[in-house]
Amino acid sequence: MKTAAIIAEYNPFHNGHAYQISELRNKHGVTHVIAIMNASFMQRGGPAIFDKLQRCNAALQCGADLVLELPYVYGAQTAEIFAYGGVGIAALCSADILSFGCETPELAAFHKIVPLLRHENTEYRQSLRQYLNDGFSYAQSRIKSLEQLSGSDLAFLKLPNNILALEYLRAIDRIGQPLPVIPIPRKGIAYYETGVNNGYASASFLRSELSDGNLKSVQSAVPYPLEFSAKELAKHLHSSDDYRFPIKAALLDTKKLSVLPDYETGMENRFAQSLPFLNDGVETFVAQVSTKRYTKSRIRRMLFNLLMDYTAEDMFFYRDHLPGYLRILGTNHKGRELINQIKATHRVLAVSNLSKEIEQFSAEDRKIAQTERKASALFHLYDDSYCDDYSLKPIIRDESHGDISC
């Protein structure tokens, strides 16, 4: 048995994701694939376009054997915390390798940077503070500071999947558990490109096409059938704009902004001045508020953390705390082999029924589950498909009988 863990959002699952799994099996001898999947809200802010069980089912249809939940407290936060939670769960599974997509698969340059970020000496912190004071975003300031410290051109860190790749390596370093990595280069098209190229498209383009009801172009870039009409599709889709009025109401209490992750003094004034733009949608508001320093992803995360009452205090706790349980969203027969192996180690609870098993949790893990329950309720605020997250049953994919619930 050779197990690979993939940290993913599958928003939506597309041919590039299927290619990654295929490469792991065919070129690297992987026999079992664990997908550690973001749940209801995404790392760059905002809801997933489809709910977690729909995305889980797509992953199981297309090569994943076990899909585990990456909870809100990690999955909807900064790249650092997203990576820490995902890598931590991979380590708890005793995965043999971690695989991720990136634009620069040669890892030597990444490995040179990890020790610099591990220690963050005085020179680095002073440089970072200076660039932040000059109005650059945190990501831009970090790159400029690292370039200054290392004497190297680190332009490759501006690419979105490379940013996550660095955070995965940092998280492995922090956790201190050896976890070999296999980077898989992006196939066919870049992250921000539009259109479909030989069956490959970016997730952002596919979300745009789905929102516009263009099922034909989407179908050419996903490896599973889209079994609904454009009219039916609208019932399944989720968008940040769905939450504009709850966000507007929450922003009226400016005191709540001051305890959010990423808050800086004075941001409440910028938010208040731009409040009328929420009538036209969340993305319109985000575009109005964002600056070179306050990136769109940062603003989106703040808005949804505001709705979730997720504070800076929560963030500082979970950036150093790994869960003591694994939430199973879906599995097949190979995935059940993995679950049995995980249970045999007695290192961590493998949970398929939260309503029955949450009483075994520590107070810290109960809070993770409670936060996820709230996130699921918020995600389904405007549709009729919500059921209590604690009673949600994972998908068991039986190759001979289709999908069933456990």
Tab-separated table of C-alpha atoms in Angstrom:
chain	number	residue	atom	x	y	z
A	1	MET	CA	0.000	0.000	0.000
A	2	LYS	CA	1.321	3.445	-0.968
A	3	THR	CA	-0.904	6.336	0.094
A	4	ALA	CA	-0.875	9.880	-1.269
A	5	ALA	CA	-2.674	12.763	0.407
A	6	ILE	CA	-3.924	15.716	-1.638
A	7	ILE	CA	-5.133	18.949	-0.023
A	8	ALA	CA	-7.785	20.381	-2.305
A	9	GLU	CA	-10.895	22.489	-2.736
A	10	TYR	CA	-12.309	20.834	-5.879
A	11	ASN	CA	-14.273	23.982	-6.578
A	12	PRO	CA	-15.273	22.358	-8.882
A	13	PHE	CA	-13.420	19.077	-9.532
A	14	HIS	CA	-12.051	19.214	-13.091
A	15	ASN	CA	-9.778	17.367	-15.533
A	16	GLY	CA	-6.660	18.904	-14.006
A	17	HIS	CA	-7.520	17.302	-10.674
A	18	ALA	CA	-8.165	13.959	-12.362
A	19	TYR	CA	-4.792	14.298	-14.134
A	20	GLN	CA	-3.012	14.774	-10.803
A	21	ILE	CA	-4.530	11.572	-9.383
A	22	SER	CA	-3.741	9.675	-12.590
A	23	GLU	CA	-0.099	10.819	-12.516
A	24	LEU	CA	0.240	9.663	-8.906
A	25	ARG	CA	-1.087	6.209	-9.732
A	26	ASN	CA	0.618	5.683	-13.088
A	27	LYS	CA	3.999	7.352	-12.540
A	28	HIS	CA	4.545	7.161	-8.798
A	29	GLY	CA	3.028	3.821	-7.834
A	30	VAL	CA	0.337	5.260	-5.547
A	31	THR	CA	-2.329	2.696	-4.657
A	32	HIS	CA	-4.589	4.767	-2.365
A	33	VAL	CA	-5.521	8.455	-2.618
A	34	ILE	CA	-6.806	10.584	0.265
A	35	ALA	CA	-8.364	13.934	-0.638
A	36	ILE	CA	-8.381	16.403	2.265
A	37	MET	CA	-11.077	18.699	0.969
A	38	ASN	CA	-12.171	22.143	2.031
A	39	ALA	CA	-15.755	22.022	3.211
A	40	SER	CA	-18.256	24.841	2.666
A	41	PHE	CA	-16.102	27.983	2.435
A	42	MET	CA	-12.933	28.477	0.457
A	43	GLN	CA	-9.407	29.604	1.290
A	44	ARG	CA	-9.609	32.789	-0.814
A	45	GLY	CA	-12.906	33.735	0.777
A	46	GLY	CA	-16.506	32.911	-0.083
A	47	PRO	CA	-18.619	29.771	-0.444
A	48	ALA	CA	-17.870	26.752	-2.596
A	49	ILE	CA	-19.904	26.715	-5.788
A	50	PHE	CA	-21.340	23.281	-4.882
A	51	ASP	CA	-21.857	21.769	-1.452
A	52	LYS	CA	-19.239	19.476	0.060
A	53	LEU	CA	-21.007	16.179	-0.647
A	54	GLN	CA	-21.505	17.019	-4.329
A	55	ARG	CA	-17.798	17.844	-4.643
A	56	CYS	CA	-16.858	14.783	-2.596
A	57	ASN	CA	-18.901	12.555	-4.911
A	58	ALA	CA	-17.158	13.994	-7.974
A	59	ALA	CA	-13.759	13.251	-6.389
A	60	LEU	CA	-14.759	9.660	-5.584
A	61	GLN	CA	-16.045	9.138	-9.127
A	62	CYS	CA	-12.742	10.361	-10.549
A	63	GLY	CA	-10.004	8.619	-8.574
A	64	ALA	CA	-10.040	9.568	-4.880
A	65	ASP	CA	-10.527	6.686	-2.434
A	66	LEU	CA	-11.169	8.586	0.794
A	67	VAL	CA	-12.366	12.185	1.157
A	68	LEU	CA	-11.775	13.867	4.515
A	69	GLU	CA	-13.048	17.262	5.607
A	70	LEU	CA	-10.726	20.234	6.049
A	71	PRO	CA	-12.709	22.216	8.645
A	72	TYR	CA	-13.578	25.913	8.410
A	73	VAL	CA	-11.111	26.887	11.137
A	74	TYR	CA	-8.294	25.918	8.720
A	75	GLY	CA	-9.800	25.780	5.254
A	76	ALA	CA	-11.288	29.285	5.075
A	77	GLN	CA	-8.226	31.095	6.443
A	78	THR	CA	-4.841	32.308	5.194
A	79	ALA	CA	-2.594	30.065	3.092
A	80	GLU	CA	-0.423	29.412	6.156
A	81	ILE	CA	-3.304	28.080	8.271
A	82	PHE	CA	-4.937	26.269	5.333
A	83	ALA	CA	-1.680	24.409	4.716
A	84	TYR	CA	-1.061	23.713	8.410
A	85	GLY	CA	-4.488	22.128	8.855
A	86	GLY	CA	-4.246	20.100	5.653
A	87	VAL	CA	-0.716	18.859	6.254
A	88	GLY	CA	-1.592	18.076	9.870
A	89	ILE	CA	-4.510	15.901	8.770
A	90	ALA	CA	-2.284	14.161	6.186
A	91	ALA	CA	0.209	13.399	8.960
A	92	LEU	CA	-2.550	12.067	11.227
A	93	CYS	CA	-3.535	9.706	8.385
A	94	SER	CA	0.073	8.456	8.198
A	95	ALA	CA	0.097	9.266	4.477
A	96	ASP	CA	3.242	8.146	2.670
A	97	ILE	CA	3.455	11.262	0.517
A	98	LEU	CA	1.821	14.646	0.058
A	99	SER	CA	1.063	15.752	-3.489
A	100	PHE	CA	0.088	19.196	-4.720
A	101	GLY	CA	-0.176	21.094	-7.951
A	102	CYS	CA	2.164	24.007	-8.557
A	103	GLU	CA	3.560	26.126	-11.346
A	104	THR	CA	7.223	25.448	-10.438
A	105	PRO	CA	7.770	21.732	-9.669
A	106	GLU	CA	11.519	22.141	-8.955
A	107	LEU	CA	11.538	22.380	-5.163
A	108	ALA	CA	15.140	23.386	-4.475
A	109	ALA	CA	14.262	27.089	-4.434
A	110	PHE	CA	11.391	26.463	-2.013
A	111	HIS	CA	13.613	24.495	0.365
A	112	LYS	CA	16.051	27.432	0.587
A	113	ILE	CA	13.272	29.706	1.816
A	114	VAL	CA	11.739	27.446	4.471
A	115	PRO	CA	14.596	27.935	7.016
A	116	LEU	CA	14.376	31.721	6.582
A	117	LEU	CA	10.692	31.640	7.477
A	118	ARG	CA	11.273	29.189	10.318
A	119	HIS	CA	13.390	31.647	12.248
A	120	GLU	CA	12.090	35.032	10.986
A	121	ASN	CA	15.057	36.945	12.385
A	122	THR	CA	15.087	40.636	13.303
A	123	GLU	CA	16.264	41.739	9.857
A	124	TYR	CA	13.382	39.901	8.179
A	125	ARG	CA	10.738	41.249	10.590
A	126	GLN	CA	11.997	44.830	10.210
A	127	SER	CA	12.014	44.542	6.440
A	128	LEU	CA	8.514	43.034	6.433
A	129	ARG	CA	7.189	45.838	8.630
A	130	GLN	CA	8.730	48.486	6.376
A	131	TYR	CA	7.122	47.088	3.223
A	132	LEU	CA	3.770	46.804	5.004
A	133	ASN	CA	4.077	50.427	6.107
A	134	ASP	CA	4.777	51.340	2.485
A	135	GLY	CA	1.363	49.972	1.560
A	136	PHE	CA	2.223	46.564	0.120
A	137	SER	CA	0.096	43.513	0.903
A	138	TYR	CA	1.430	40.915	3.320
A	139	ALA	CA	2.221	38.491	0.467
A	140	GLN	CA	4.065	41.169	-1.519
A	141	SER	CA	5.931	42.363	1.579
A	142	ARG	CA	7.025	38.853	2.424
A	143	ILE	CA	8.430	38.217	-1.055
A	144	LYS	CA	10.308	41.507	-1.072
A	145	SER	CA	11.717	40.835	2.412
A	146	LEU	CA	12.806	37.317	1.481
A	147	GLU	CA	14.435	38.586	-1.702
A	148	GLN	CA	16.324	41.141	0.353
A	149	LEU	CA	17.408	38.503	2.877
A	150	SER	CA	18.340	35.772	0.400
A	151	GLY	CA	19.685	37.900	-2.434
A	152	SER	CA	17.573	35.857	-4.871
A	153	ASP	CA	14.809	36.635	-7.338
A	154	LEU	CA	11.662	35.028	-5.894
A	155	ALA	CA	9.169	36.092	-8.548
A	156	PHE	CA	7.940	32.477	-8.764
A	157	LEU	CA	6.298	32.979	-5.347
A	158	LYS	CA	3.785	35.355	-6.907
A	159	LEU	CA	2.055	32.407	-8.594
A	160	PRO	CA	-0.950	31.160	-6.564
A	161	ASN	CA	-0.166	27.446	-6.395
A	162	ASN	CA	3.506	28.136	-5.668
A	163	ILE	CA	2.413	30.203	-2.667
A	164	LEU	CA	0.537	27.185	-1.322
A	165	ALA	CA	3.434	24.858	-2.182
A	166	LEU	CA	5.738	26.938	0.023
A	167	GLU	CA	3.183	26.852	2.852
A	168	TYR	CA	2.869	23.061	2.577
A	169	LEU	CA	6.643	22.721	2.964
A	170	ARG	CA	6.617	25.166	5.893
A	171	ALA	CA	3.836	23.171	7.552
A	172	ILE	CA	5.767	19.911	7.157
A	173	ASP	CA	8.758	21.640	8.724
A	174	ARG	CA	6.643	22.944	11.625
A	175	ILE	CA	4.940	19.636	12.357
A	176	GLY	CA	8.286	17.856	12.298
A	177	GLN	CA	6.997	14.630	10.788
A	178	PRO	CA	8.782	13.504	7.610
A	179	LEU	CA	6.362	13.664	4.702
A	180	PRO	CA	7.864	13.315	1.214
A	181	VAL	CA	6.209	15.507	-1.431
A	182	ILE	CA	5.384	15.010	-5.096
A	183	PRO	CA	4.577	18.249	-6.932
A	184	ILE	CA	2.512	17.891	-10.106
A	185	PRO	CA	2.821	20.742	-12.636
A	186	ARG	CA	-0.400	22.433	-13.731
A	187	LYS	CA	-1.750	20.945	-16.929
A	188	GLY	CA	-2.914	22.900	-19.940
A	189	ILE	CA	-3.796	26.323	-18.565
A	190	ALA	CA	-2.721	28.833	-15.928
A	191	TYR	CA	-4.736	29.670	-12.819
A	192	TYR	CA	-6.149	32.975	-14.069
A	193	GLU	CA	-6.543	32.055	-17.764
A	194	THR	CA	-9.950	31.816	-19.365
A	195	GLY	CA	-11.240	29.261	-21.845
A	196	VAL	CA	-10.797	25.513	-22.243
A	197	ASN	CA	-7.519	24.194	-23.677
A	198	ASN	CA	-7.540	20.527	-24.748
A	199	GLY	CA	-10.017	19.674	-22.016
A	200	TYR	CA	-8.291	21.710	-19.286
A	201	ALA	CA	-9.591	24.886	-17.679
A	202	SER	CA	-9.011	26.811	-14.473
A	203	ALA	CA	-11.470	26.388	-11.614
A	204	SER	CA	-12.165	30.143	-11.610
A	205	PHE	CA	-13.145	30.035	-15.293
A	206	LEU	CA	-15.394	27.015	-14.709
A	207	ARG	CA	-17.133	28.762	-11.807
A	208	SER	CA	-17.787	31.738	-14.079
A	209	GLU	CA	-19.181	29.486	-16.813
A	210	LEU	CA	-21.378	27.616	-14.331
A	211	SER	CA	-22.737	30.906	-13.010
A	212	ASP	CA	-23.601	31.908	-16.586
A	213	GLY	CA	-25.242	28.529	-17.277
A	214	ASN	CA	-22.700	27.567	-19.955
A	215	LEU	CA	-22.814	23.829	-19.308
A	216	LYS	CA	-21.325	22.801	-22.658
A	217	SER	CA	-17.922	24.405	-22.055
A	218	VAL	CA	-17.872	23.151	-18.465
A	219	GLN	CA	-18.701	19.590	-19.501
A	220	SER	CA	-15.674	19.534	-21.813
A	221	ALA	CA	-13.373	20.281	-18.854
A	222	VAL	CA	-14.765	17.961	-16.157
A	223	PRO	CA	-14.461	14.137	-16.122
A	224	TYR	CA	-17.998	13.360	-14.899
A	225	PRO	CA	-21.437	13.990	-16.410
A	226	LEU	CA	-23.298	17.167	-15.501
A	227	GLU	CA	-26.686	15.633	-14.956
A	228	PHE	CA	-28.854	18.728	-14.739
A	229	SER	CA	-30.177	21.451	-17.001
A	230	ALA	CA	-29.144	25.087	-16.811
A	231	LYS	CA	-32.395	25.781	-14.934
A	232	GLU	CA	-31.735	22.981	-12.425
A	233	LEU	CA	-28.110	24.093	-12.110
A	234	ALA	CA	-29.156	27.409	-10.599
A	235	LYS	CA	-30.638	25.548	-7.612
A	236	HIS	CA	-27.240	23.989	-6.801
A	237	LEU	CA	-24.943	26.996	-7.235
A	238	HIS	CA	-23.655	29.160	-4.402
A	239	SER	CA	-22.116	32.610	-4.689
A	240	SER	CA	-20.683	35.218	-2.341
A	241	ASP	CA	-23.374	37.596	-3.562
A	242	ASP	CA	-26.028	35.405	-1.907
A	243	TYR	CA	-24.798	36.714	1.457
A	244	ARG	CA	-24.691	40.438	0.741
A	245	PHE	CA	-27.515	41.436	3.076
A	246	PRO	CA	-26.415	39.351	6.096
A	247	ILE	CA	-22.927	40.817	5.588
A	248	LYS	CA	-24.331	44.343	5.373
A	249	ALA	CA	-26.237	43.842	8.620
A	250	ALA	CA	-23.145	42.389	10.353
A	251	LEU	CA	-20.972	45.311	9.217
A	252	LEU	CA	-23.228	47.762	11.032
A	253	ASP	CA	-21.642	46.542	14.272
A	254	THR	CA	-18.183	48.008	13.703
A	255	LYS	CA	-16.895	46.694	17.051
A	256	LYS	CA	-16.968	43.150	15.661
A	257	LEU	CA	-14.530	44.117	12.917
A	258	SER	CA	-11.807	44.953	15.412
A	259	VAL	CA	-11.536	41.345	16.674
A	260	LEU	CA	-11.316	39.739	13.228
A	261	PRO	CA	-8.196	38.112	11.798
A	262	ASP	CA	-6.441	40.529	9.391
A	263	TYR	CA	-8.056	43.604	10.958
A	264	GLU	CA	-6.024	46.829	10.997
A	265	THR	CA	-6.969	50.070	12.726
A	266	GLY	CA	-9.054	52.268	10.456
A	267	MET	CA	-10.396	49.498	8.197
A	268	GLU	CA	-13.873	49.985	9.679
A	269	ASN	CA	-13.985	53.470	8.118
A	270	ARG	CA	-13.240	52.117	4.657
A	271	PHE	CA	-15.863	49.409	5.116
A	272	ALA	CA	-18.484	51.912	6.325
A	273	GLN	CA	-17.878	54.276	3.393
A	274	SER	CA	-18.326	51.414	0.915
A	275	LEU	CA	-21.373	49.845	2.582
A	276	PRO	CA	-23.892	50.964	-0.123
A	277	PHE	CA	-21.937	48.928	-2.712
A	278	LEU	CA	-23.145	45.739	-1.002
A	279	ASN	CA	-26.555	46.365	-2.569
A	280	ASP	CA	-24.932	45.455	-5.896
A	281	GLY	CA	-23.206	42.356	-4.520
A	282	VAL	CA	-20.329	41.192	-2.363
A	283	GLU	CA	-17.820	41.208	-5.211
A	284	THR	CA	-18.708	44.828	-6.028
A	285	PHE	CA	-18.118	45.750	-2.385
A	286	VAL	CA	-14.852	43.782	-2.236
A	287	ALA	CA	-13.578	45.521	-5.376
A	288	GLN	CA	-14.385	48.900	-3.811
A	289	VAL	CA	-12.702	48.171	-0.464
A	290	SER	CA	-9.620	46.318	-1.696
A	291	THR	CA	-6.301	48.091	-2.273
A	292	LYS	CA	-2.725	47.097	-2.984
A	293	ARG	CA	-2.432	46.327	0.723
A	294	TYR	CA	-5.915	44.940	1.408
A	295	THR	CA	-6.234	42.156	-1.166
A	296	LYS	CA	-9.608	40.857	-2.332
A	297	SER	CA	-9.019	37.468	-0.703
A	298	ARG	CA	-8.220	39.142	2.594
A	299	ILE	CA	-11.399	41.232	2.467
A	300	ARG	CA	-13.569	38.233	1.528
A	301	ARG	CA	-12.169	36.168	4.389
A	302	MET	CA	-12.882	39.018	6.792
A	303	LEU	CA	-16.498	39.248	5.649
A	304	PHE	CA	-17.215	35.564	6.116
A	305	ASN	CA	-15.249	35.353	9.370
A	306	LEU	CA	-17.477	38.214	10.514
A	307	LEU	CA	-20.598	36.157	9.757
A	308	MET	CA	-19.021	33.165	11.483
A	309	ASP	CA	-17.828	35.090	14.584
A	310	TYR	CA	-14.371	33.659	13.900
A	311	THR	CA	-11.916	35.932	15.703
A	312	ALA	CA	-8.195	36.645	15.704
A	313	GLU	CA	-8.038	34.780	19.003
A	314	ASP	CA	-9.512	31.710	17.278
A	315	MET	CA	-7.006	32.033	14.449
A	316	PHE	CA	-4.001	32.212	16.784
A	317	PHE	CA	-5.213	29.114	18.595
A	318	TYR	CA	-5.846	26.955	15.523
A	319	ARG	CA	-2.624	27.945	13.779
A	320	ASP	CA	-0.911	25.747	16.413
A	321	HIS	CA	-3.625	23.177	17.185
A	322	LEU	CA	-4.288	20.106	15.059
A	323	PRO	CA	-7.622	18.275	15.257
A	324	GLY	CA	-7.912	15.038	17.193
A	325	TYR	CA	-10.422	13.586	14.734
A	326	LEU	CA	-10.814	12.981	10.996
A	327	ARG	CA	-14.245	13.698	9.463
A	328	ILE	CA	-15.075	11.212	6.690
A	329	LEU	CA	-17.066	12.767	3.847
A	330	GLY	CA	-16.890	9.820	1.481
A	331	THR	CA	-15.119	6.564	0.721
A	332	ASN	CA	-14.916	3.523	-1.528
A	333	HIS	CA	-13.582	0.012	-0.787
A	334	LYS	CA	-9.952	1.210	-0.864
A	335	GLY	CA	-10.887	4.094	1.378
A	336	ARG	CA	-12.342	1.644	3.878
A	337	GLU	CA	-8.948	-0.078	3.945
A	338	LEU	CA	-7.416	3.267	4.863
A	339	ILE	CA	-10.028	3.898	7.555
A	340	ASN	CA	-9.314	0.493	9.112
A	341	GLN	CA	-5.601	1.276	9.075
A	342	ILE	CA	-6.174	4.675	10.712
A	343	LYS	CA	-8.386	3.136	13.411
A	344	ALA	CA	-5.811	0.430	14.098
A	345	THR	CA	-3.163	3.023	14.999
A	346	HIS	CA	-5.408	4.587	17.719
A	347	ARG	CA	-3.745	7.959	16.999
A	348	VAL	CA	-6.901	9.762	15.969
A	349	LEU	CA	-10.662	9.242	15.753
A	350	ALA	CA	-12.006	8.505	12.256
A	351	VAL	CA	-15.552	9.889	12.440
A	352	SER	CA	-18.464	9.165	10.111
A	353	ASN	CA	-21.332	10.190	12.414
A	354	LEU	CA	-20.715	13.372	14.393
A	355	SER	CA	-24.030	13.220	16.229
A	356	LYS	CA	-22.960	9.955	17.860
A	357	GLU	CA	-19.261	10.517	18.251
A	358	ILE	CA	-18.844	14.173	19.223
A	359	GLU	CA	-19.182	13.307	22.910
A	360	GLN	CA	-15.754	11.639	22.660
A	361	PHE	CA	-14.142	14.901	21.502
A	362	SER	CA	-11.964	17.207	23.528
A	363	ALA	CA	-13.325	20.707	24.144
A	364	GLU	CA	-11.022	22.053	21.400
A	365	ASP	CA	-12.186	19.499	18.848
A	366	ARG	CA	-15.821	20.030	19.803
A	367	LYS	CA	-15.370	23.701	18.957
A	368	ILE	CA	-13.963	22.772	15.520
A	369	ALA	CA	-17.042	20.637	14.862
A	370	GLN	CA	-19.416	23.291	16.189
A	371	THR	CA	-17.821	25.903	13.934
A	372	GLU	CA	-18.175	23.583	10.949
A	373	ARG	CA	-21.820	22.980	11.848
A	374	LYS	CA	-22.396	26.741	11.797
A	375	ALA	CA	-20.518	27.090	8.479
A	376	SER	CA	-22.695	24.406	6.912
A	377	ALA	CA	-25.853	26.146	8.125
A	378	LEU	CA	-24.599	29.471	6.733
A	379	PHE	CA	-23.702	27.856	3.412
A	380	HIS	CA	-27.250	26.520	3.018
A	381	LEU	CA	-28.911	29.692	4.283
A	382	TYR	CA	-30.941	30.239	1.119
A	383	ASP	CA	-31.614	26.734	-0.156
A	384	ASP	CA	-33.861	23.869	0.919
A	385	SER	CA	-31.194	21.157	1.061
A	386	TYR	CA	-29.785	21.863	4.530
A	387	CYS	CA	-29.718	19.186	7.162
A	388	ASP	CA	-27.902	19.458	10.476
A	389	ASP	CA	-24.203	18.919	9.762
A	390	TYR	CA	-23.921	16.563	12.727
A	391	SER	CA	-26.409	14.172	11.107
A	392	LEU	CA	-24.796	14.335	7.659
A	393	LYS	CA	-23.835	10.869	6.429
A	394	PRO	CA	-20.783	10.253	4.241
A	395	ILE	CA	-21.013	8.884	0.734
A	396	ILE	CA	-20.024	5.248	0.343
A	397	ARG	CA	-19.239	4.614	-3.288
A	398	ASP	CA	-19.861	1.000	-4.154
A	399	GLU	CA	-18.528	0.373	-7.666
A	400	SER	CA	-21.143	-2.287	-8.388
A	401	HIS	CA	-24.198	-0.548	-6.917
A	402	GLY	CA	-23.517	3.181	-7.259
A	403	ASP	CA	-23.530	5.623	-4.364
A	404	ILE	CA	-25.179	4.844	-1.037
A	405	SER	CA	-25.149	6.444	2.388
A	406	CYS	CA	-23.744	4.682	5.419
